[in-house]
Coordinates of C-alpha atoms in Angstrom, one line a residue:
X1 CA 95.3 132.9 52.4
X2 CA 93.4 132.9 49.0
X3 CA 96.8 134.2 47.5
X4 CA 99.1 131.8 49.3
X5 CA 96.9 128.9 48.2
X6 CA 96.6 130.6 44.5
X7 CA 100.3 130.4 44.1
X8 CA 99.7 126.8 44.3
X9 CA 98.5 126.4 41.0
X10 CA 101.5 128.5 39.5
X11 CA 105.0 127.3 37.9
X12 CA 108.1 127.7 40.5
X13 CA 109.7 131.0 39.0
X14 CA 112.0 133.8 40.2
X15 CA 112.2 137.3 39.0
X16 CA 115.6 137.9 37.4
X17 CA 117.3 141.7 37.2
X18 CA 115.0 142.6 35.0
X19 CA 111.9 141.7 37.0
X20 CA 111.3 139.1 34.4
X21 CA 109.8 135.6 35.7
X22 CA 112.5 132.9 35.1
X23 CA 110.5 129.7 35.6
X24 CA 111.9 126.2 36.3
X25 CA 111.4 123.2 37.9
X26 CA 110.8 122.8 41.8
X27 CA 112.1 119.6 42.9
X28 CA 112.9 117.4 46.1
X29 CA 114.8 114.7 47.2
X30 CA 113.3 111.3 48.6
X31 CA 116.8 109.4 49.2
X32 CA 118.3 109.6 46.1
X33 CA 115.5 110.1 44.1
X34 CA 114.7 113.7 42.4
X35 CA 111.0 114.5 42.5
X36 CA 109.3 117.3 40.4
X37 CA 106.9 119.1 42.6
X38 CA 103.9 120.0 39.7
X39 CA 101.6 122.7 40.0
X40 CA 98.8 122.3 42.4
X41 CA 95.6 122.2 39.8
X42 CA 92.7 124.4 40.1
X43 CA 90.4 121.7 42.5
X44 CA 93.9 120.8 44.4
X45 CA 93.8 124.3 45.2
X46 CA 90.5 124.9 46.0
X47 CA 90.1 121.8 47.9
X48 CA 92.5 123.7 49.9
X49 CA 90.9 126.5 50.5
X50 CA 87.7 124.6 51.1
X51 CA 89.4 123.3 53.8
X52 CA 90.8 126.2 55.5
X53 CA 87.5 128.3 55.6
X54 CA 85.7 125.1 56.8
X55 CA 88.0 125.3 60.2
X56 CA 85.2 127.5 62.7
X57 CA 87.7 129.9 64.3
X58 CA 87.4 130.5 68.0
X59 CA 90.1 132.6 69.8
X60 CA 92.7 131.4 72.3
X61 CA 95.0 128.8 72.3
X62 CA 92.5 126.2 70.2
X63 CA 93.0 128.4 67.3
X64 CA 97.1 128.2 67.8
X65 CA 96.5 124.2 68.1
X66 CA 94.7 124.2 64.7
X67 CA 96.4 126.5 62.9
X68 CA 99.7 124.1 64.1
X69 CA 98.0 121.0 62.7
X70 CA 97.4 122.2 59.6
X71 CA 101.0 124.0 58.8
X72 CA 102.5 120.8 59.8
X73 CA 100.9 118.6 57.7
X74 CA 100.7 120.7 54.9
X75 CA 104.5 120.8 54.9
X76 CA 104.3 117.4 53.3
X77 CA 102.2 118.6 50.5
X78 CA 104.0 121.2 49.5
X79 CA 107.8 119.4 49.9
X80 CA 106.1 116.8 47.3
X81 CA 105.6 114.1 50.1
X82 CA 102.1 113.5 50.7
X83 CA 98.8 114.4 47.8
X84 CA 96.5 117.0 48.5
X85 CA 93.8 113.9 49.7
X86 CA 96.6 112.2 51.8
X87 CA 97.4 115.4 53.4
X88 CA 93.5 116.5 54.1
X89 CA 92.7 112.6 55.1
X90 CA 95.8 113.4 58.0
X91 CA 94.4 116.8 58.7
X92 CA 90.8 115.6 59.8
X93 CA 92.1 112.4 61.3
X94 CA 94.3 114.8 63.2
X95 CA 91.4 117.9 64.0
X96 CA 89.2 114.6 65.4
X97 CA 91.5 113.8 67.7
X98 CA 92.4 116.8 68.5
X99 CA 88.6 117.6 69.4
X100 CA 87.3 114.6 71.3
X101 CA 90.5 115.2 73.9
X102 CA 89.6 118.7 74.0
X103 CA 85.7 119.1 74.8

């Protein structure tokens, strides 16, 4: 997880034949617009992780219901939709819910 959410803070790139990084710009589409997707920063990123270690695992199908909330959402993040805030804010509004029809 700790690398996944690392590679946040890194510049799109491939590795060409020479196993050289080639970097460039990841971007998206929002209609006809095209976004640049920056670099997560260093507190983006550990807000992130923050998160995610915050989340008390329990086995069983909860953990698959969490775990589901949080990949979904973070989609938007990481397509350049949402902020790291909006996404987190969506998260917790989400996990709440989640909870009080679940104890």
């Amino acid at each position: 997880m700790e690398a996944l959410v690392n590679r946040m803070t890194e510049q799109s790139y491939y590795l060409d034949d020479n196993g050289e990084k080639v970097y460039y710009d990841y971007t998206v589409y929002i209609g006809d617009a095209e976004i640049v997707v920056e670099p997560a920063t260093e507190e983006e990123a550990q807000k992130w992780l923050d998160f995610i270690y915050s989340i008390n695992r329990k086995s069983g199908s909860a953990t698959d219901e969490v775990t589901n909330i949080i990949f979904e959402e973070a989609d938007a993040y990481f397509s350049g939709q949402k902020t790291v805030d909006d996404v987190c804010e969506i998260i917790q509004s989400r996990m709440s819910i989640y909870i009080s029809e679940n104890q």
